[in-house]
CSV table of C-alpha atoms in Angstrom, one decimal:
chain,number,residue,atom,x,y,z
A,1,HIS,CA,1.5,25.0,-9.8
A,2,ALA,CA,2.6,25.8,-6.3
A,3,PHE,CA,6.2,24.9,-7.1
A,4,ARG,CA,6.2,27.1,-10.1
A,5,ASP,CA,4.6,30.1,-8.3
A,6,TYR,CA,6.9,29.9,-5.3
A,7,PHE,CA,10.1,29.8,-7.3
A,8,GLN,CA,8.9,32.1,-10.1
A,9,MET,CA,9.8,29.5,-12.8
A,10,SER,CA,8.4,28.9,-16.2
A,11,LYS,CA,5.9,26.0,-16.6
A,12,THR,CA,8.3,23.8,-18.5
A,13,MET,CA,11.3,24.4,-16.2
A,14,SER,CA,9.2,23.7,-13.1
A,15,LYS,CA,7.9,20.4,-14.5
A,16,ASN,CA,11.5,19.4,-15.4
A,17,CYS,CA,12.6,20.2,-11.9
A,18,VAL,CA,9.8,18.1,-10.3
A,19,ASP,CA,10.6,15.2,-12.6
A,20,ARG,CA,14.3,15.3,-11.7
A,21,PHE,CA,13.5,15.6,-8.0
A,22,ASN,CA,11.2,12.5,-8.2
A,23,ARG,CA,13.9,10.5,-10.0
A,24,LYS,CA,16.6,11.5,-7.5
A,25,MET,CA,14.4,10.7,-4.5
A,26,ILE,CA,13.9,7.2,-5.9
A,27,GLU,CA,17.6,6.8,-6.8
A,28,ILE,CA,18.8,7.9,-3.3
A,29,TYR,CA,16.1,6.7,-0.9
A,30,HIS,CA,14.2,3.8,-2.5
A,31,ALA,CA,16.5,1.2,-0.9
A,32,GLU,CA,15.9,2.6,2.6
A,33,TYR,CA,12.3,3.8,2.6
A,34,LEU,CA,10.6,1.4,0.1
A,35,ARG,CA,12.5,-1.7,1.0
A,36,PRO,CA,10.8,-5.1,1.7
A,37,PRO,CA,10.9,-6.0,5.4
A,38,THR,CA,14.0,-7.7,6.8
A,39,PRO,CA,13.7,-10.5,9.3
A,40,GLU,CA,14.4,-8.0,12.1
A,41,ASP,CA,11.8,-5.6,10.7
A,42,LEU,CA,9.2,-8.5,10.7
A,43,LYS,CA,10.0,-9.3,14.3
A,44,ASN,CA,9.4,-5.6,15.3
A,45,ILE,CA,6.2,-5.4,13.2
A,46,VAL,CA,4.8,-8.5,14.8
A,47,ALA,CA,5.7,-7.3,18.3
A,48,LEU,CA,4.1,-3.9,17.5
A,49,HIS,CA,0.8,-5.4,16.4
A,50,LYS,CA,0.8,-7.8,19.3
A,51,SER,CA,1.1,-4.8,21.7
A,52,VAL,CA,-1.6,-2.7,20.1
A,53,HIS,CA,-4.1,-5.3,18.9
A,54,ARG,CA,-5.1,-7.1,22.1
A,55,GLY,CA,-2.2,-9.5,22.2
A,56,ILE,CA,-2.9,-11.1,18.8
A,57,ASP,CA,0.4,-12.6,17.5
A,58,GLY,CA,1.6,-13.1,13.9
A,59,MET,CA,0.1,-10.0,12.2
A,60,PHE,CA,2.2,-8.5,9.4
A,61,GLY,CA,-0.1,-5.7,8.3
A,62,SER,CA,-3.2,-4.8,6.3
A,63,LEU,CA,-3.5,-5.1,2.5
A,64,ASP,CA,-5.7,-3.0,0.2
A,65,CYS,CA,-5.7,-1.0,-3.0
A,66,MET,CA,-6.2,2.7,-3.8
A,67,HIS,CA,-7.2,4.4,-7.1
A,68,THR,CA,-5.4,7.4,-8.4
A,69,TYR,CA,-7.5,9.2,-11.1
A,70,TRP,CA,-5.8,9.8,-14.4
A,71,LYS,CA,-7.5,12.9,-15.9
A,72,ASN,CA,-5.3,13.1,-19.0
A,73,CYS,CA,-5.4,9.4,-19.8
A,74,PRO,CA,-4.9,9.0,-23.6
A,75,TYR,CA,-8.0,8.0,-25.4
A,76,ALA,CA,-6.4,4.8,-26.7
A,77,PHE,CA,-5.8,3.7,-23.0
A,78,GLN,CA,-9.2,4.5,-21.6
A,79,GLY,CA,-10.7,1.1,-22.4
A,80,SER,CA,-8.1,-0.5,-20.1
A,81,PHE,CA,-7.9,2.2,-17.4
A,82,LYS,CA,-11.6,3.3,-17.0
A,83,GLY,CA,-13.1,1.1,-14.3
A,84,LYS,CA,-16.5,1.0,-12.5
A,85,GLU,CA,-16.2,4.6,-11.4
A,86,LYS,CA,-16.3,5.7,-15.1
A,87,LYS,CA,-13.0,7.5,-14.6
A,88,ALA,CA,-9.6,6.4,-15.9
A,89,SER,CA,-7.5,5.4,-12.9
A,90,ILE,CA,-4.2,3.7,-11.9
A,91,VAL,CA,-4.2,1.5,-8.8
A,92,LEU,CA,-1.7,1.3,-5.9
A,93,GLU,CA,-1.6,-1.9,-4.0
A,94,ALA,CA,0.0,-1.6,-0.5
A,95,VAL,CA,0.6,-3.1,2.9
A,96,SER,CA,0.7,-0.9,5.9
A,97,ASP,CA,1.4,-1.5,9.6
A,98,TYR,CA,-0.1,0.2,12.7
A,99,HIS,CA,2.3,3.2,12.4
A,100,LEU,CA,1.2,3.7,8.7
A,101,TRP,CA,4.5,2.7,7.2
A,102,PHE,CA,4.2,1.1,3.8
A,103,TRP,CA,6.0,-2.2,3.8
A,104,HIS,CA,4.9,-3.1,0.3
A,105,SER,CA,3.7,-1.0,-2.6
A,106,SER,CA,3.0,-2.0,-6.2
A,107,TYR,CA,1.8,0.7,-8.5
A,108,GLY,CA,0.6,0.8,-12.2
A,109,TYR,CA,-2.4,-1.6,-12.3
A,110,ALA,CA,-5.2,-0.6,-14.7
A,111,GLY,CA,-8.4,0.7,-13.1
A,112,THR,CA,-10.5,-2.0,-14.8
A,113,LEU,CA,-8.8,-4.7,-12.6
A,114,ASN,CA,-10.3,-5.7,-9.3
A,115,ASP,CA,-8.3,-6.6,-6.2
A,116,ILE,CA,-8.2,-10.3,-7.0
A,117,ASN,CA,-6.7,-9.7,-10.5
A,118,MET,CA,-4.1,-7.3,-9.1
A,119,MET,CA,-3.2,-9.8,-6.4
A,120,ASN,CA,-2.5,-12.4,-9.1
A,121,LEU,CA,-0.1,-10.0,-10.7
A,122,SER,CA,1.4,-8.7,-7.5
A,123,PRO,CA,5.1,-9.2,-6.5
A,124,LEU,CA,3.8,-9.7,-3.0
A,125,LEU,CA,2.0,-12.9,-4.0
A,126,ASN,CA,5.1,-14.0,-5.9
A,127,GLY,CA,7.1,-13.6,-2.7
A,128,PHE,CA,4.7,-15.8,-0.8
A,129,LEU,CA,4.8,-18.5,-3.5
A,130,ASP,CA,8.6,-18.6,-4.2
A,131,GLY,CA,9.5,-18.9,-0.6
A,132,ASP,CA,11.3,-15.6,-0.3
A,133,PHE,CA,8.9,-14.3,2.4
A,134,GLU,CA,9.1,-17.5,4.4
A,135,VAL,CA,12.9,-17.0,4.7
A,136,ARG,CA,12.3,-13.5,6.0
A,137,GLU,CA,9.6,-14.6,8.6
A,138,ALA,CA,11.6,-17.5,10.0
A,139,GLU,CA,12.6,-15.6,13.1
A,140,SER,CA,9.0,-14.5,13.7
A,141,SER,CA,7.3,-17.9,13.5
A,142,PRO,CA,6.0,-20.2,14.7
A,143,PHE,CA,3.6,-18.3,16.9
A,144,ASN,CA,0.6,-19.4,19.0
A,145,ILE,CA,-3.0,-18.1,19.0
A,146,GLY,CA,-5.2,-19.8,21.6
A,147,SER,CA,-4.1,-23.4,21.6
A,148,GLU,CA,-3.0,-23.6,18.0
A,149,ASP,CA,0.4,-23.1,16.5
A,150,PHE,CA,0.9,-21.2,13.2
A,151,SER,CA,3.9,-21.0,10.9
A,152,LYS,CA,2.9,-18.1,8.6
A,153,LEU,CA,2.4,-14.4,9.3
A,154,PHE,CA,-1.0,-13.1,8.2
A,155,LEU,CA,-2.4,-10.0,6.5
A,156,LEU,CA,-5.8,-8.4,7.2
A,157,VAL,CA,-7.9,-8.0,4.0
A,158,ASP,CA,-11.4,-7.2,2.9
A,159,GLY,CA,-14.0,-9.6,1.6
A,160,ILE,CA,-13.1,-9.6,-2.1
A,161,TYR,CA,-9.7,-11.4,-1.5
A,162,PRO,CA,-9.5,-15.2,-1.9
A,163,ARG,CA,-9.3,-17.5,1.1
A,164,TYR,CA,-5.5,-17.9,1.2
A,165,SER,CA,-3.9,-19.1,4.4
A,166,ARG,CA,-2.1,-15.8,4.9
A,167,PHE,CA,-5.3,-13.7,4.5
A,168,VAL,CA,-7.6,-13.0,7.4
A,169,LYS,CA,-11.0,-11.7,6.4
A,170,ALA,CA,-14.0,-10.6,8.5
A,171,ILE,CA,-17.0,-12.9,8.6
A,172,LYS,CA,-19.6,-11.7,6.1
A,173,GLU,CA,-22.7,-12.4,8.3
A,174,PRO,CA,-21.5,-13.0,11.9
A,175,ILE,CA,-24.1,-14.8,14.1
A,176,THR,CA,-22.6,-15.9,17.3
A,177,HIS,CA,-21.0,-13.6,19.9
A,178,ASN,CA,-17.5,-14.8,19.1
A,179,GLU,CA,-18.1,-14.3,15.4
A,180,LYS,CA,-19.3,-10.7,16.0
A,181,LYS,CA,-16.4,-10.0,18.3
A,182,PHE,CA,-13.9,-11.3,15.8
A,183,THR,CA,-15.4,-9.4,12.9
A,184,SER,CA,-15.4,-6.2,15.0
A,185,TYR,CA,-11.7,-6.7,15.8
A,186,GLN,CA,-10.8,-7.5,12.2
A,187,GLU,CA,-12.6,-4.4,10.8
A,188,SER,CA,-11.2,-2.0,13.4
A,189,ALA,CA,-7.6,-3.4,13.0
A,190,ARG,CA,-7.8,-3.2,9.2
A,191,LYS,CA,-8.3,0.5,9.3
A,192,ASP,CA,-4.5,0.9,9.5
A,193,ILE,CA,-4.3,0.7,5.7
A,194,GLU,CA,-7.2,3.0,5.2
A,195,GLN,CA,-5.6,5.6,7.5
A,196,ALA,CA,-2.3,5.2,5.7
A,197,PHE,CA,-4.0,6.0,2.3
A,198,GLY,CA,-5.8,8.9,3.9
A,199,VAL,CA,-2.6,10.4,5.3
A,200,LEU,CA,-0.8,9.8,2.0
A,201,GLN,CA,-3.5,11.7,0.1
A,202,ALA,CA,-3.8,14.5,2.6
A,203,MET,CA,0.0,15.2,2.7
A,204,TRP,CA,0.7,14.8,-1.0
A,205,GLN,CA,-2.2,16.3,-2.9
A,206,CYS,CA,-0.8,15.2,-6.3
A,207,VAL,CA,-1.9,11.6,-5.3
A,208,LYS,CA,-5.4,12.7,-4.4
A,209,ARG,CA,-6.2,15.1,-7.3
A,210,PRO,CA,-6.8,13.9,-10.9
A,211,ILE,CA,-3.4,13.3,-12.5
A,212,LEU,CA,-2.6,15.7,-15.3
A,213,LEU,CA,0.5,13.9,-16.6
A,214,MET,CA,0.4,11.7,-19.6
A,215,ASP,CA,3.7,9.8,-19.3
A,216,THR,CA,3.1,6.7,-17.2
A,217,GLN,CA,6.7,6.5,-16.1
A,218,LYS,CA,6.6,10.1,-14.7
A,219,ILE,CA,3.3,9.2,-12.9
A,220,ALA,CA,4.9,6.1,-11.4
A,221,ASP,CA,7.9,8.2,-10.3
A,222,MET,CA,5.6,10.8,-8.7
A,223,VAL,CA,3.7,8.2,-6.7
A,224,ALA,CA,7.0,6.5,-5.6
A,225,ALA,CA,8.5,9.8,-4.4
A,226,CYS,CA,5.3,10.5,-2.4
A,227,LEU,CA,5.5,7.0,-0.8
A,228,ILE,CA,9.1,7.6,0.1
A,229,LEU,CA,8.3,11.0,1.6
A,230,HIS,CA,5.4,9.5,3.5
A,231,ASN,CA,7.6,6.8,5.1
A,232,MET,CA,10.3,9.4,5.9
A,233,CYS,CA,7.6,11.4,7.9
A,234,VAL,CA,6.5,8.2,9.6
A,235,SER,CA,10.1,7.4,10.5
A,236,ASP,CA,10.7,10.9,11.9
């Protein structure tokens, strides 16, 4: 609506212009601003997190999911997309670093799926399993924490994720001083992804507000364009 009012366009023409803008943004900038991390990128990410998170080595980022609410979801799709919030939603899975750059994003999961189901369908998990990520992290590992050596970079996740070797979760009921200290550190460091989602929604209101589009491809293009613009702002 703001785009239409500012340029004094008809409703149809303004929608077509926004759709073309989203597609061109993806065509031109996807390879630069939504790329998977290179070996050099991973070295810089690990060094960044080591400097800001009390010298902890080997951290790739924080992983979580965000729901985008689909107001005009077709009735036939609502059984698949209407989750526990009783609203139809499409889910974005993403990995963010301390600077709020999205190093992984996968969009299009139905709102009825939980984080574990989405993880099983995620290209991120496939990259861990087929060895592609191990090739990228070769220059960043092995690393040492305390007196133990590790060969795999790790992600901070919440309690619903499975106990994979790359996932570091908080302790559900910490008892000892060390357990409480670790849980406090994990929960504070994992706020990176929550802040990234918050900034994304604050800057690009179309991601936060109920989505009025009906075409799933146009919705995916809109979210991808917002992610690219977000990473552009982080880079600048």
